[in-house]
Amino acid sequence: MSGPEPISLPNPPNDGITSLQYIDKTNSSSSQQLLASTSWDGALRLHDTSTKTHVTTHVMECGPLLSMTSPSSSSKVFTGGIDGSVRQFDIETSTASLIGMHGANSSGSSSDDVNKKVACSALSAIHDSSSLIASAGWDAKFHLWDVRCSTNNKHQPVMTLDLPGKAFGMDTSLDGSKVVVATSGRKNCFIDVRSSSLLAVTNTDKENSQQPPIANMILQRDSSLKYQTRCIKFFPSTQGIAIGSIEGRVAIEYLTDIGISNPDNKKKYAFKCHRVNDTIYPVNDIAFHPIYGTFATGGADGTVVTWDGNSKKKLASLAKLPTSIACLAFNRDGTELAMASSYTFEEGERDHPREEIYVREILEAEVKPKVVAK
């Protein structure tokens, strides 16, 4: 394994790392390259990867943090807590506020559901909207939140949909029109989002307004993998999805059944990865390169590998870190990859290396697609 060495960042989380994301702040004059992380210690951390320094740590007052998202060109970070809360942290003012709760006054929730298995396990920003955040949780609910929190709908979602099981992962297409949620029972749920109708819904006081729904479940289907989904991501083109499972496999599936074109008529397939001899490790995260559309996988074997999904080829092995790769994130131009080295308990309770966040320079050859001979 050759190439640039991963560099660890100071003041890492004290417990399992759950998410990483580079922050694309509106203030482009700043030389900072901010990386946000969340963990089971309940804190949101910011590092500047350009200087390899710790910027701030903020305890979000909701117990362990399971998920995070930040809209493009925004100085705000949203976190999902084990208590079911969706909270906002404003980087500019270093203040946190509550957006809403899973399990609290959700439509269709019974008294037995409240405060029981309500953790907000997945968050995603709707890419064409700076004010719309999607959340999904262990309460088998999908919510859309207007983070402007007008007085009429404060702490209440603007849309709620039922899911077939606990949410294990979620992603939003880059065009902002689709959300996919992976749930228990190996179900993948595709949701059509019309954020253009959000303004009309939130600005009206008429309870019986005939505005069209902001979101609609358009498809539920089984994963092509036989074991529990650990992560799910849209292709940058939105033509397909990549799914990682606990059984060391990645599946590539296409979306013609929801009206998304597949010009080359490609077929779905799956491949094995993150296996050492007879030991099979979960695929904990998948991150697509923002320029080339290739992707990296992080496994519980502690390795990070890049792949060309179109040519079905492995590109490079990027790193072998001390313990499980819990999550990954490319920066905006794909020249840097952040990696969380954090034991994910695939082997149960045992001694393990401490949590670390590493960043590594990415070479073009490690992510550029293979040229397929005709």
One Martini backbone bead per residue (centre of mass of N, CA, C, O) as a GRO file, in nm:
protein
  374
    1MET     BB    1   0.093   0.039   0.027
    2SER     BB    2   0.052   0.358  -0.111
    3GLY     BB    3   0.105   0.688  -0.041
    4PRO     BB    4  -0.040   0.886   0.152
    5GLU     BB    5  -0.056   0.962   0.481
    6PRO     BB    6  -0.232   0.947   0.748
    7ILE     BB    7  -0.380   1.205   0.960
    8SER     BB    8  -0.420   1.292   1.279
    9LEU     BB    9  -0.647   1.440   1.492
   10PRO     BB   10  -0.712   1.632   1.740
   11ASN     BB   11  -0.938   1.574   1.970
   12PRO     BB   12  -1.105   1.325   1.981
   13PRO     BB   13  -1.330   1.124   2.044
   14ASN     BB   14  -1.450   0.914   2.332
   15ASP     BB   15  -1.637   0.767   2.124
   16GLY     BB   16  -1.823   0.652   1.897
   17ILE     BB   17  -1.826   0.715   1.561
   18THR     BB   18  -2.101   0.832   1.335
   19SER     BB   19  -1.990   1.105   1.179
   20LEU     BB   20  -1.899   1.277   0.865
   21GLN     BB   21  -1.841   1.634   0.759
   22TYR     BB   22  -1.809   1.869   0.537
   23ILE     BB   23  -1.807   2.228   0.541
   24ASP     BB   24  -1.995   2.448   0.322
   25LYS     BB   25  -1.936   2.753   0.349
   26THR     BB   26  -2.027   3.068   0.250
   27ASN     BB   27  -1.745   3.166   0.353
   28SER     BB   28  -1.499   3.159   0.109
   29SER     BB   29  -1.261   3.342   0.240
   30SER     BB   30  -1.195   3.114   0.402
   31SER     BB   31  -0.928   2.876   0.480
   32GLN     BB   32  -1.105   2.683   0.593
   33GLN     BB   33  -1.154   2.317   0.664
   34LEU     BB   34  -1.435   2.181   0.772
   35LEU     BB   35  -1.489   1.918   1.019
   36ALA     BB   36  -1.745   1.708   1.114
   37SER     BB   37  -1.845   1.537   1.427
   38THR     BB   38  -1.986   1.240   1.574
   39SER     BB   39  -2.093   1.082   1.894
   40TRP     BB   40  -2.144   0.888   2.188
   41ASP     BB   41  -2.053   1.152   2.370
   42GLY     BB   42  -2.251   1.402   2.254
   43ALA     BB   43  -2.051   1.543   2.046
   44LEU     BB   44  -1.962   1.822   1.856
   45ARG     BB   45  -1.707   1.847   1.607
   46LEU     BB   46  -1.436   2.072   1.502
   47HIS     BB   47  -1.218   2.077   1.219
   48ASP     BB   48  -0.910   2.185   1.068
   49THR     BB   49  -0.756   2.038   0.792
   50SER     BB   50  -0.549   2.259   0.698
   51THR     BB   51  -0.413   2.260   1.016
   52LYS     BB   52  -0.479   2.027   1.214
   53THR     BB   53  -0.726   2.140   1.401
   54HIS     BB   54  -0.904   2.230   1.679
   55VAL     BB   55  -1.199   2.422   1.727
   56THR     BB   56  -1.460   2.253   1.851
   57THR     BB   57  -1.685   2.167   2.132
   58HIS     BB   58  -2.033   2.038   2.146
   59VAL     BB   59  -2.277   1.973   2.364
   60MET     BB   60  -2.618   1.862   2.279
   61GLU     BB   61  -2.809   1.750   2.511
   62CYS     BB   62  -2.893   1.412   2.402
   63GLY     BB   63  -2.673   1.236   2.400
   64PRO     BB   64  -2.612   1.040   2.174
   65LEU     BB   65  -2.484   1.062   1.841
   66LEU     BB   66  -2.609   0.926   1.517
   67SER     BB   67  -2.632   1.201   1.341
   68MET     BB   68  -2.565   1.404   1.030
   69THR     BB   69  -2.596   1.744   0.883
   70SER     BB   70  -2.519   1.975   0.596
   71PRO     BB   71  -2.580   2.219   0.410
   72SER     BB   72  -2.512   2.380   0.149
   73SER     BB   73  -2.382   2.675   0.219
   74SER     BB   74  -2.345   2.632   0.543
   75SER     BB   75  -2.330   2.711   0.914
   76LYS     BB   76  -2.501   2.447   0.965
   77VAL     BB   77  -2.571   2.184   1.206
   78PHE     BB   78  -2.720   1.856   1.217
   79THR     BB   79  -2.861   1.649   1.477
   80GLY     BB   80  -2.896   1.307   1.599
   81GLY     BB   81  -3.055   1.157   1.870
   82ILE     BB   82  -3.132   0.910   2.106
   83ASP     BB   83  -3.391   1.098   2.196
   84GLY     BB   84  -3.500   1.210   1.893
   85SER     BB   85  -3.343   1.456   1.820
   86VAL     BB   86  -3.334   1.771   1.637
   87ARG     BB   87  -3.041   1.968   1.591
   88GLN     BB   88  -2.890   2.296   1.597
   89PHE     BB   89  -2.571   2.429   1.477
   90ASP     BB   90  -2.408   2.741   1.498
   91ILE     BB   91  -2.102   2.836   1.401
   92GLU     BB   92  -2.106   3.154   1.430
   93THR     BB   93  -2.249   3.140   1.745
   94SER     BB   94  -2.239   2.873   1.917
   95THR     BB   95  -2.541   2.756   1.884
   96ALA     BB   96  -2.825   2.576   2.011
   97SER     BB   97  -3.120   2.399   1.873
   98LEU     BB   98  -3.449   2.297   1.845
   99ILE     BB   99  -3.646   2.134   1.596
  100GLY     BB  100  -3.713   1.824   1.694
  101MET     BB  101  -3.909   1.509   1.740
  102HIS     BB  102  -3.909   1.187   1.795
  103GLY     BB  103  -4.214   1.062   1.934
  104ALA     BB  104  -4.340   1.365   1.928
  105ASN     BB  105  -4.641   1.414   1.796
  106SER     BB  106  -4.670   1.195   1.600
  107SER     BB  107  -4.826   1.066   1.360
  108GLY     BB  108  -4.955   0.764   1.493
  109SER     BB  109  -4.875   0.785   1.786
  110SER     BB  110  -4.852   0.619   2.068
  111SER     BB  111  -4.801   0.604   2.403
  112ASP     BB  112  -4.592   0.361   2.367
  113ASP     BB  113  -4.389   0.520   2.167
  114VAL     BB  114  -4.309   0.717   2.363
  115ASN     BB  115  -3.978   0.699   2.452
  116LYS     BB  116  -3.950   0.453   2.231
  117LYS     BB  117  -3.742   0.402   1.997
  118VAL     BB  118  -3.659   0.728   1.879
  119ALA     BB  119  -3.412   0.752   1.740
  120CYS     BB  120  -3.206   0.958   1.537
  121SER     BB  121  -3.041   0.775   1.276
  122ALA     BB  122  -3.116   0.990   1.033
  123LEU     BB  123  -2.968   1.239   0.811
  124SER     BB  124  -3.078   1.491   0.553
  125ALA     BB  125  -3.019   1.712   0.309
  126ILE     BB  126  -3.183   1.909   0.088
  127HIS     BB  127  -3.006   2.020  -0.184
  128ASP     BB  128  -3.228   2.254  -0.295
  129SER     BB  129  -3.239   2.324   0.025
  130SER     BB  130  -3.178   2.532   0.318
  131SER     BB  131  -3.465   2.432   0.499
  132LEU     BB  132  -3.450   2.109   0.443
  133ILE     BB  133  -3.498   1.825   0.663
  134ALA     BB  134  -3.420   1.487   0.701
  135SER     BB  135  -3.570   1.220   0.900
  136ALA     BB  136  -3.482   0.909   1.077
  137GLY     BB  137  -3.598   0.623   1.282
  138TRP     BB  138  -3.675   0.386   1.533
  139ASP     BB  139  -3.995   0.472   1.490
  140ALA     BB  140  -4.066   0.450   1.181
  141LYS     BB  141  -3.993   0.754   1.082
  142PHE     BB  142  -4.055   1.025   0.850
  143HIS     BB  143  -3.912   1.354   0.831
  144LEU     BB  144  -3.991   1.697   0.766
  145TRP     BB  145  -3.802   2.006   0.805
  146ASP     BB  146  -3.841   2.345   0.893
  147VAL     BB  147  -3.569   2.539   1.006
  148ARG     BB  148  -3.720   2.819   1.045
  149CYS     BB  149  -3.937   2.801   1.261
  150SER     BB  150  -4.216   2.887   1.263
  151THR     BB  151  -4.479   2.960   1.471
  152ASN     BB  152  -4.676   2.738   1.337
  153ASN     BB  153  -4.424   2.485   1.325
  154LYS     BB  154  -4.279   2.445   1.579
  155HIS     BB  155  -4.149   2.128   1.625
  156GLN     BB  156  -4.287   2.052   1.345
  157PRO     BB  157  -4.350   1.871   1.092
  158VAL     BB  158  -4.434   1.896   0.741
  159MET     BB  159  -4.371   1.576   0.729
  160THR     BB  160  -4.509   1.231   0.747
  161LEU     BB  161  -4.379   0.894   0.737
  162ASP     BB  162  -4.403   0.560   0.707
  163LEU     BB  163  -4.212   0.287   0.803
  164PRO     BB  164  -4.121  -0.063   0.803
  165GLY     BB  165  -3.878   0.041   0.997
  166LYS     BB  166  -3.590   0.088   1.104
  167ALA     BB  167  -3.345   0.322   1.064
  168PHE     BB  168  -3.004   0.287   0.910
  169GLY     BB  169  -3.032   0.477   0.645
  170MET     BB  170  -2.949   0.781   0.441
  171ASP     BB  171  -3.034   0.964   0.132
  172THR     BB  172  -2.969   1.231  -0.109
  173SER     BB  173  -3.010   1.365  -0.391
  174LEU     BB  174  -2.853   1.615  -0.571
  175ASP     BB  175  -3.144   1.725  -0.689
  176GLY     BB  176  -3.363   1.690  -0.437
  177SER     BB  177  -3.597   1.455  -0.522
  178LYS     BB  178  -3.457   1.220  -0.344
  179VAL     BB  179  -3.514   0.955  -0.102
  180VAL     BB  180  -3.329   0.710   0.093
  181VAL     BB  181  -3.433   0.428   0.303
  182ALA     BB  182  -3.292   0.212   0.536
  183THR     BB  183  -3.425  -0.083   0.681
  184SER     BB  184  -3.552  -0.304   0.839
  185GLY     BB  185  -3.587  -0.598   0.652
  186ARG     BB  186  -3.439  -0.496   0.383
  187LYS     BB  187  -3.547  -0.207   0.324
  188ASN     BB  188  -3.619   0.022   0.049
  189CYS     BB  189  -3.701   0.371   0.051
  190PHE     BB  190  -3.874   0.584  -0.178
  191ILE     BB  191  -3.868   0.946  -0.193
  192ASP     BB  192  -4.058   1.214  -0.299
  193VAL     BB  193  -3.944   1.555  -0.340
  194ARG     BB  194  -4.119   1.886  -0.308
  195SER     BB  195  -3.971   2.174  -0.209
  196SER     BB  196  -4.135   2.395  -0.373
  197SER     BB  197  -4.396   2.353  -0.167
  198LEU     BB  198  -4.305   2.465   0.111
  199LEU     BB  199  -4.378   2.766   0.110
  200ALA     BB  200  -4.685   2.730   0.087
  201VAL     BB  201  -4.725   2.565   0.348
  202THR     BB  202  -4.576   2.763   0.565
  203ASN     BB  203  -4.749   3.038   0.469
  204THR     BB  204  -5.009   2.903   0.560
  205ASP     BB  205  -5.333   2.912   0.758
  206LYS     BB  206  -5.468   2.679   0.602
  207GLU     BB  207  -5.573   2.370   0.691
  208ASN     BB  208  -5.728   2.310   0.390
  209SER     BB  209  -5.513   2.299   0.205
  210GLN     BB  210  -5.441   2.198  -0.152
  211GLN     BB  211  -5.168   2.116  -0.127
  212PRO     BB  212  -4.926   1.933  -0.213
  213PRO     BB  213  -4.722   1.707  -0.125
  214ILE     BB  214  -4.388   1.706  -0.034
  215ALA     BB  215  -4.412   1.387   0.019
  216ASN     BB  216  -4.360   1.050  -0.137
  217MET     BB  217  -4.411   0.718  -0.150
  218ILE     BB  218  -4.291   0.521  -0.437
  219LEU     BB  219  -4.099   0.288  -0.292
  220GLN     BB  220  -4.074  -0.061  -0.197
  221ARG     BB  221  -3.778  -0.265  -0.144
  222ASP     BB  222  -3.564  -0.509  -0.162
  223SER     BB  223  -3.271  -0.601  -0.106
  224SER     BB  224  -3.013  -0.776  -0.280
  225LEU     BB  225  -2.927  -0.834  -0.002
  226LYS     BB  226  -2.930  -1.078   0.268
  227TYR     BB  227  -2.835  -0.851   0.462
  228GLN     BB  228  -2.791  -0.607   0.661
  229THR     BB  229  -2.797  -0.277   0.641
  230ARG     BB  230  -2.549  -0.005   0.679
  231CYS     BB  231  -2.552   0.142   0.386
  232ILE     BB  232  -2.664   0.433   0.175
  233LYS     BB  233  -2.621   0.552  -0.176
  234PHE     BB  234  -2.614   0.780  -0.410
  235PHE     BB  235  -2.552   0.866  -0.698
  236PRO     BB  236  -2.467   1.159  -0.844
  237SER     BB  237  -2.678   1.091  -1.091
  238THR     BB  238  -2.927   0.904  -0.962
  239GLN     BB  239  -2.929   0.612  -1.116
  240GLY     BB  240  -2.830   0.497  -0.830
  241ILE     BB  241  -2.720   0.254  -0.582
  242ALA     BB  242  -2.536   0.199  -0.277
  243ILE     BB  243  -2.481  -0.104  -0.081
  244GLY     BB  244  -2.412  -0.189   0.258
  245SER     BB  245  -2.313  -0.473   0.452
  246ILE     BB  246  -2.247  -0.708   0.710
  247GLU     BB  247  -2.133  -0.919   0.461
  248GLY     BB  248  -1.913  -0.795   0.272
  249ARG     BB  249  -2.104  -0.608   0.074
  250VAL     BB  250  -2.183  -0.466  -0.253
  251ALA     BB  251  -2.451  -0.293  -0.406
  252ILE     BB  252  -2.578  -0.236  -0.741
  253GLU     BB  253  -2.850  -0.017  -0.822
  254TYR     BB  254  -3.127   0.058  -1.018
  255LEU     BB  255  -3.408   0.320  -1.110
  256THR     BB  256  -3.639   0.253  -1.328
  257ASP     BB  257  -3.892   0.197  -1.125
  258ILE     BB  258  -3.879   0.542  -1.074
  259GLY     BB  259  -3.796   0.690  -1.362
  260ILE     BB  260  -3.486   0.635  -1.396
  261SER     BB  261  -3.251   0.643  -1.609
  262ASN     BB  262  -3.066   0.375  -1.816
  263PRO     BB  263  -2.892   0.410  -2.093
  264ASP     BB  264  -2.701   0.131  -2.066
  265ASN     BB  265  -2.852  -0.105  -1.929
  266LYS     BB  266  -2.776  -0.175  -1.648
  267LYS     BB  267  -2.690  -0.412  -1.408
  268LYS     BB  268  -2.717  -0.553  -1.131
  269TYR     BB  269  -2.478  -0.586  -0.851
  270ALA     BB  270  -2.224  -0.773  -0.663
  271PHE     BB  271  -1.960  -0.749  -0.406
  272LYS     BB  272  -1.677  -0.838  -0.247
  273CYS     BB  273  -1.555  -0.722   0.082
  274HIS     BB  274  -1.390  -0.701   0.362
  275ARG     BB  275  -1.178  -0.958   0.365
  276VAL     BB  276  -1.013  -1.213   0.582
  277ASN     BB  277  -1.016  -1.477   0.456
  278ASP     BB  278  -1.278  -1.607   0.663
  279THR     BB  279  -1.331  -1.308   0.734
  280ILE     BB  280  -1.621  -1.106   0.783
  281TYR     BB  281  -1.692  -0.763   0.714
  282PRO     BB  282  -1.835  -0.480   0.746
  283VAL     BB  283  -1.995  -0.217   0.569
  284ASN     BB  284  -2.009   0.109   0.701
  285ASP     BB  285  -1.919   0.284   0.435
  286ILE     BB  286  -2.003   0.530   0.174
  287ALA     BB  287  -1.812   0.733  -0.071
  288PHE     BB  288  -1.842   0.975  -0.307
  289HIS     BB  289  -1.694   1.121  -0.559
  290PRO     BB  290  -1.747   1.453  -0.671
  291ILE     BB  291  -1.612   1.411  -0.967
  292TYR     BB  292  -1.599   1.085  -1.065
  293GLY     BB  293  -1.807   0.870  -0.908
  294THR     BB  294  -1.657   0.721  -0.732
  295PHE     BB  295  -1.575   0.490  -0.451
  296ALA     BB  296  -1.572   0.445  -0.099
  297THR     BB  297  -1.480   0.201   0.147
  298GLY     BB  298  -1.563   0.105   0.488
  299GLY     BB  299  -1.431  -0.125   0.723
  300ALA     BB  300  -1.399  -0.350   1.000
  301ASP     BB  301  -1.089  -0.406   0.899
  302GLY     BB  302  -0.958  -0.097   0.854
  303THR     BB  303  -1.034  -0.034   0.554
  304VAL     BB  304  -0.971   0.155   0.244
  305VAL     BB  305  -1.158   0.158  -0.069
  306THR     BB  306  -1.153   0.192  -0.418
  307TRP     BB  307  -1.413   0.233  -0.682
  308ASP     BB  308  -1.545   0.123  -1.004
  309GLY     BB  309  -1.871   0.075  -1.086
  310ASN     BB  310  -1.872   0.061  -1.402
  311SER     BB  311  -1.610  -0.150  -1.427
  312LYS     BB  312  -1.574  -0.333  -1.175
  313LYS     BB  313  -1.325  -0.189  -1.007
  314LYS     BB  314  -1.040  -0.170  -0.844
  315LEU     BB  315  -0.822   0.096  -0.745
  316ALA     BB  316  -0.762   0.129  -0.414
  317SER     BB  317  -0.560   0.124  -0.123
  318LEU     BB  318  -0.553   0.368   0.133
  319ALA     BB  319  -0.599   0.207   0.421
  320LYS     BB  320  -0.469   0.097   0.755
  321LEU     BB  321  -0.631   0.091   1.050
  322PRO     BB  322  -0.661   0.007   1.386
  323THR     BB  323  -0.975   0.002   1.312
  324SER     BB  324  -1.269   0.058   1.239
  325ILE     BB  325  -1.460   0.193   0.979
  326ALA     BB  326  -1.725   0.407   1.036
  327CYS     BB  327  -1.643   0.667   0.848
  328LEU     BB  328  -1.687   0.894   0.559
  329ALA     BB  329  -1.522   1.183   0.374
  330PHE     BB  330  -1.533   1.411   0.130
  331ASN     BB  331  -1.440   1.675  -0.008
  332ARG     BB  332  -1.542   1.897  -0.241
  333ASP     BB  333  -1.285   1.809  -0.455
  334GLY     BB  334  -1.153   1.519  -0.367
  335THR     BB  335  -0.850   1.567  -0.213
  336GLU     BB  336  -0.997   1.454   0.054
  337LEU     BB  337  -1.004   1.213   0.331
  338ALA     BB  338  -1.218   1.112   0.583
  339MET     BB  339  -1.149   0.900   0.881
  340ALA     BB  340  -1.300   0.667   1.104
  341SER     BB  341  -1.148   0.525   1.387
  342SER     BB  342  -1.401   0.291   1.510
  343TYR     BB  343  -1.538   0.076   1.699
  344THR     BB  344  -1.839  -0.142   1.601
  345PHE     BB  345  -1.897  -0.422   1.754
  346GLU     BB  346  -1.865  -0.694   1.573
  347GLU     BB  347  -1.712  -0.849   1.842
  348GLY     BB  348  -1.795  -0.701   2.070
  349GLU     BB  349  -1.686  -0.678   2.379
  350ARG     BB  350  -1.368  -0.501   2.383
  351ASP     BB  351  -1.068  -0.423   2.339
  352HIS     BB  352  -0.961  -0.101   2.195
  353PRO     BB  353  -0.886   0.138   2.013
  354ARG     BB  354  -0.895   0.451   1.986
  355GLU     BB  355  -1.032   0.719   1.874
  356GLU     BB  356  -1.007   0.838   1.526
  357ILE     BB  357  -0.912   1.108   1.301
  358TYR     BB  358  -0.853   1.101   0.955
  359VAL     BB  359  -0.641   1.238   0.697
  360ARG     BB  360  -0.621   1.224   0.326
  361GLU     BB  361  -0.466   1.240   0.048
  362ILE     BB  362  -0.578   1.248  -0.296
  363LEU     BB  363  -0.523   1.075  -0.578
  364GLU     BB  364  -0.621   1.051  -0.896
  365ALA     BB  365  -0.555   0.740  -0.938
  366GLU     BB  366  -0.755   0.653  -0.688
  367VAL     BB  367  -1.041   0.782  -0.853
  368LYS     BB  368  -1.008   0.728  -1.139
  369PRO     BB  369  -1.138   0.592  -1.392
  370LYS     BB  370  -1.142   0.333  -1.585
  371VAL     BB  371  -1.040   0.225  -1.892
  372VAL     BB  372  -1.249   0.080  -2.125
  373ALA     BB  373  -1.227  -0.151  -2.350
  374LYS     BB  374  -1.387  -0.209  -2.670
   0.00000   0.00000   0.00000
